[in-house]
PDB file of C-alpha atoms in Angstrom:
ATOM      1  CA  UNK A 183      -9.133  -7.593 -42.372  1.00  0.00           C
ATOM      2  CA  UNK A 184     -12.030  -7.848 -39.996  1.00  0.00           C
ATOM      3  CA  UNK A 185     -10.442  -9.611 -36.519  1.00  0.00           C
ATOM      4  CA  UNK A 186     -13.878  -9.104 -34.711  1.00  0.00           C
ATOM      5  CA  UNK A 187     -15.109 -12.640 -35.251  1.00  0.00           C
ATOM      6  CA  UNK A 188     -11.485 -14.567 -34.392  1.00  0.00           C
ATOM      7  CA  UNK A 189     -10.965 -16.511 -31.980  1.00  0.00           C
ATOM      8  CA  UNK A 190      -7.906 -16.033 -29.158  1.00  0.00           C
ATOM      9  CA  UNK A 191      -6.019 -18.537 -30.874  1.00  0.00           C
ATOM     10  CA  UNK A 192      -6.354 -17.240 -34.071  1.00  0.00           C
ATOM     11  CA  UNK A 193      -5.514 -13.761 -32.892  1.00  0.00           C
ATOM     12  CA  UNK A 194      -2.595 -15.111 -31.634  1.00  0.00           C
ATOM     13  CA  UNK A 195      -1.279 -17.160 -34.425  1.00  0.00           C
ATOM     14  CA  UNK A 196      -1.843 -13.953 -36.711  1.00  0.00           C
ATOM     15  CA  UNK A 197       0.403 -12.239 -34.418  1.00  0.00           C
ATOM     16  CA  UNK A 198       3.339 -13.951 -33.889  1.00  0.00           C
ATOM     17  CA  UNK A 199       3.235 -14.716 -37.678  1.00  0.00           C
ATOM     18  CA  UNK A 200       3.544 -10.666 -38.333  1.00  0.00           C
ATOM     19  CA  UNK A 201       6.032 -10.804 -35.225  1.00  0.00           C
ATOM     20  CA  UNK A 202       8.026 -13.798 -37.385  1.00  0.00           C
ATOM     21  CA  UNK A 203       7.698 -16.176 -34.461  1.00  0.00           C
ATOM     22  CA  UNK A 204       6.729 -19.434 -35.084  1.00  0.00           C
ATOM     23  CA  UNK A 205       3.048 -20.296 -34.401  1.00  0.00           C
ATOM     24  CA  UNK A 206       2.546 -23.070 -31.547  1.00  0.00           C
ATOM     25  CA  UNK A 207      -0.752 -23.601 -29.841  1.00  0.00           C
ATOM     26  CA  UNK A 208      -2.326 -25.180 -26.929  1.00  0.00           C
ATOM     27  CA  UNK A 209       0.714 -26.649 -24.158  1.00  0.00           C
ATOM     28  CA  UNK A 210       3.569 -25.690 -26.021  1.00  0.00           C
ATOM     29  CA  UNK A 211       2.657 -22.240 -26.244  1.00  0.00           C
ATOM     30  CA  UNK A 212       2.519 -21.811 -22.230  1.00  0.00           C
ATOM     31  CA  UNK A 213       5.707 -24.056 -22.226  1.00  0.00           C
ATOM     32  CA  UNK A 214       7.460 -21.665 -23.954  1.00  0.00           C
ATOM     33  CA  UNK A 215       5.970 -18.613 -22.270  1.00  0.00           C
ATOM     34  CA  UNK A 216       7.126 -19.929 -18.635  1.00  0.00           C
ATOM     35  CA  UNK A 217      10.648 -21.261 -19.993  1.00  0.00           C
ATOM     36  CA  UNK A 218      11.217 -17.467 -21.891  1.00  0.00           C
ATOM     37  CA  UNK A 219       9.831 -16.387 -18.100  1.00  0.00           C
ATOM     38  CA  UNK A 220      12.723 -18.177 -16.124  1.00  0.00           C
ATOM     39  CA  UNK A 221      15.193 -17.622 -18.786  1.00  0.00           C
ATOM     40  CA  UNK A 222      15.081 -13.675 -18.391  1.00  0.00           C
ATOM     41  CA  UNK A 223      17.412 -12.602 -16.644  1.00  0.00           C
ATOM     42  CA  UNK A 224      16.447 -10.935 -13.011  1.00  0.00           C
ATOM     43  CA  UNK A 225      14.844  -7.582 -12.985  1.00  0.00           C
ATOM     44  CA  UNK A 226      16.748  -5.191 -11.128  1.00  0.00           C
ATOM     45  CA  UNK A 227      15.135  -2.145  -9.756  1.00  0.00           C
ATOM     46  CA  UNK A 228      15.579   1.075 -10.985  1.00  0.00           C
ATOM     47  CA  UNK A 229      17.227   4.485  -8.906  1.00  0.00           C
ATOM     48  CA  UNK A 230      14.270   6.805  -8.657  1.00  0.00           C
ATOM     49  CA  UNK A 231      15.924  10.079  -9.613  1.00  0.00           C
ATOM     50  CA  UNK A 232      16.119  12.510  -6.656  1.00  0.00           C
ATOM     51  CA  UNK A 233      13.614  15.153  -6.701  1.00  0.00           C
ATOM     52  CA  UNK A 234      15.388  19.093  -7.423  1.00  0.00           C
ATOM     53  CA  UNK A 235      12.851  21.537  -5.893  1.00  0.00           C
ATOM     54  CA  UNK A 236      15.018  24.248  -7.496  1.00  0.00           C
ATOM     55  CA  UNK A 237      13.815  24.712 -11.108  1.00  0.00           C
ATOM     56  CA  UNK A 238      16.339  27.286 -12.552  1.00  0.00           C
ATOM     57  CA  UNK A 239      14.256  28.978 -15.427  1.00  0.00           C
ATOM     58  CA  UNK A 240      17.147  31.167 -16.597  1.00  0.00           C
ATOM     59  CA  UNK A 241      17.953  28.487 -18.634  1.00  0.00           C
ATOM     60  CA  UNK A 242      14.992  28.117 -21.141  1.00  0.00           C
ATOM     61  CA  UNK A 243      13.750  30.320 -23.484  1.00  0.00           C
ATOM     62  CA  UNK A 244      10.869  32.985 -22.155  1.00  0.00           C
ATOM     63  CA  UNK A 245       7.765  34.279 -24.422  1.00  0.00           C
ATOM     64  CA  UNK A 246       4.272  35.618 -22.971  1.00  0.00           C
ATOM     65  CA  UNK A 247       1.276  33.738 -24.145  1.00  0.00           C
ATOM     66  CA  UNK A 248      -2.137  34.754 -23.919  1.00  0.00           C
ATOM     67  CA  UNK A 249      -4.955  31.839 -22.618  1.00  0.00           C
ATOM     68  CA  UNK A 250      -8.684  32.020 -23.557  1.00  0.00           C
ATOM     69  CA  UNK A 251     -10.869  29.688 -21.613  1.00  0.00           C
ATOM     70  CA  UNK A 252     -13.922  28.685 -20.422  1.00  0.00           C
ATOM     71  CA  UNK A 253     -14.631  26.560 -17.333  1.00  0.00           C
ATOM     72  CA  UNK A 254     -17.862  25.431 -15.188  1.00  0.00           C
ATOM     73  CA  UNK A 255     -17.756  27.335 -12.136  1.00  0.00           C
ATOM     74  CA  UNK A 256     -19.792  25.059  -9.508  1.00  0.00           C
ATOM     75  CA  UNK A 257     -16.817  24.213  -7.360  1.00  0.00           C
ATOM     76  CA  UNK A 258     -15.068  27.714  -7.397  1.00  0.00           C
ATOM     77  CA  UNK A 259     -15.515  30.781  -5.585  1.00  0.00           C
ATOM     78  CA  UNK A 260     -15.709  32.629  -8.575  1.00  0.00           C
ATOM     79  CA  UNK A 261     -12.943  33.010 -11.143  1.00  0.00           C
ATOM     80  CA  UNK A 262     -10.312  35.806  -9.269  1.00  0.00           C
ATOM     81  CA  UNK A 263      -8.637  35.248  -6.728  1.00  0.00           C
ATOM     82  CA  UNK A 264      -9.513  37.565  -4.204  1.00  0.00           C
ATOM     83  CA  UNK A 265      -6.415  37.435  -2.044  1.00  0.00           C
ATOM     84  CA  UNK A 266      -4.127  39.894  -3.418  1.00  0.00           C
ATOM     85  CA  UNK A 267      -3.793  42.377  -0.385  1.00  0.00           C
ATOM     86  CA  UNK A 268      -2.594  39.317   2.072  1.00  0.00           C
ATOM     87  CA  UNK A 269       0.076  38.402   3.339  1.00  0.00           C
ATOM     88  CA  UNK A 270       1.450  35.049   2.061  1.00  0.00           C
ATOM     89  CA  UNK A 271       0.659  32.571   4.687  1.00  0.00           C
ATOM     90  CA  UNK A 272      -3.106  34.405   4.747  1.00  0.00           C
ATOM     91  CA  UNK A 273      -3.724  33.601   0.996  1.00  0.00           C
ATOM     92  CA  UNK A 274      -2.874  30.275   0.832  1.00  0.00           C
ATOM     93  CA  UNK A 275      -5.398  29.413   3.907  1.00  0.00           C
ATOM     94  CA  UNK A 276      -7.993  31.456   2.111  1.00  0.00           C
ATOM     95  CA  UNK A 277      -7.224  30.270  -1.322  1.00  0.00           C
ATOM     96  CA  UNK A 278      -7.246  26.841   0.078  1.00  0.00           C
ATOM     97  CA  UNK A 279     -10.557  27.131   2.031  1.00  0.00           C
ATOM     98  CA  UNK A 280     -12.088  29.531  -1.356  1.00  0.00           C
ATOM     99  CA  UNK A 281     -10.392  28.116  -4.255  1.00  0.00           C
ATOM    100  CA  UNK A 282     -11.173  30.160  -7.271  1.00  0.00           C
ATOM    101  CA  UNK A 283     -10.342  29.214 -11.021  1.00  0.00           C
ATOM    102  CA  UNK A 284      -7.408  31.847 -11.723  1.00  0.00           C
ATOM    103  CA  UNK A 285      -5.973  30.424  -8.396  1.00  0.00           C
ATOM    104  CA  UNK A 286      -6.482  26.741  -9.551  1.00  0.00           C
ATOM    105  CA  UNK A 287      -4.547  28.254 -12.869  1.00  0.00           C
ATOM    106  CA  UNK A 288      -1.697  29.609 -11.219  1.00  0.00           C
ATOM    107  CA  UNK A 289      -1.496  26.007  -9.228  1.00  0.00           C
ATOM    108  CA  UNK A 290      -1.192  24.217 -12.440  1.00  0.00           C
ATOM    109  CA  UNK A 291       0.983  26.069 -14.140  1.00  0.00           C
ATOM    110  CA  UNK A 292       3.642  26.684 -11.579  1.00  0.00           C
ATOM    111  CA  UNK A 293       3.418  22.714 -10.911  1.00  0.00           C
ATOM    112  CA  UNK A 294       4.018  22.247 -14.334  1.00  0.00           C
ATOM    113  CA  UNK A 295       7.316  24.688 -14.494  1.00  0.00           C
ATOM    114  CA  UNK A 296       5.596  27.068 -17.050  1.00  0.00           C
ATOM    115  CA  UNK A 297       5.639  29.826 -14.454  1.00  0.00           C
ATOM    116  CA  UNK A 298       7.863  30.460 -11.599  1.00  0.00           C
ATOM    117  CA  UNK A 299       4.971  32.108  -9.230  1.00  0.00           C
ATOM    118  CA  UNK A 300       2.141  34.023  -9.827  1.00  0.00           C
ATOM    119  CA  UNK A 301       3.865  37.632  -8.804  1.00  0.00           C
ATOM    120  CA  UNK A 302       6.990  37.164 -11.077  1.00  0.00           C
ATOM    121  CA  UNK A 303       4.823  36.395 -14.025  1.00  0.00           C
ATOM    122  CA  UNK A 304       3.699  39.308 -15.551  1.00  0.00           C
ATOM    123  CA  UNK A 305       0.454  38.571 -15.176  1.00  0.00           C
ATOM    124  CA  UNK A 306      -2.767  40.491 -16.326  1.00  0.00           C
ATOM    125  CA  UNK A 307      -6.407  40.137 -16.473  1.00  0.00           C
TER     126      UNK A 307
END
């Protein structure tokens, strides 16, 4: 079926037939939208789960993986990071003032748990 050329109201019919509501147009329709509105009950809000900062990756499964990319270089300093003979507070300013791809990586990945830091990786170029 071609639904390019229906109207709203037609669009809607169509779907509350599939839905196996009965079709109503025009005031009805919005009458029974607000009364299904105030018969809901209230929404109450949800806990936001508290943050763990602690990932504990003993408890997953470990493989290596290999990544090929390619990338567009105009906002790096160049693809490696250069900071590997500072201390730890001295690379992050510089990797924050010169951020370089493979340091970019490294953020990612440890931000998505897939790495627990860059040194305890196993990493190679």
């Amino acid at each position: 079926m071609e639904y390019e050329h229906w109207t709203k109201d037609e669009l809607i019919a169509r779907l509350r037939a599939l839905e196996g509501t009965p079709a109503a147009t025009g005031e009805s329709a919005a009458a029974d939208d607000t009364a299904m509105a105030d018969s809901s009950p209230p929404a109450t809000p949800r806990k936001r789960k508290t943050r763990r900062d602690n990932f504990d990756f003993s408890k997953f499964p470990q493989r290596k993986v290999a990544f090929k990319f390619s990338y567009f270089g105009w906002p790096y300093y160049g693809l490696a990071r250069q900071g590997n003979v500072l201390g730890s507070a001295e690379k992050r300013e510089q990797e924050a003032q010169y951020p370089t791809v493979e340091g970019e990586l490294f953020k990612a990945l440890a931000q998505c748990k897939l790495i627990a830091s860059d040194t305890d990786c196993d990493y190679t170029r």
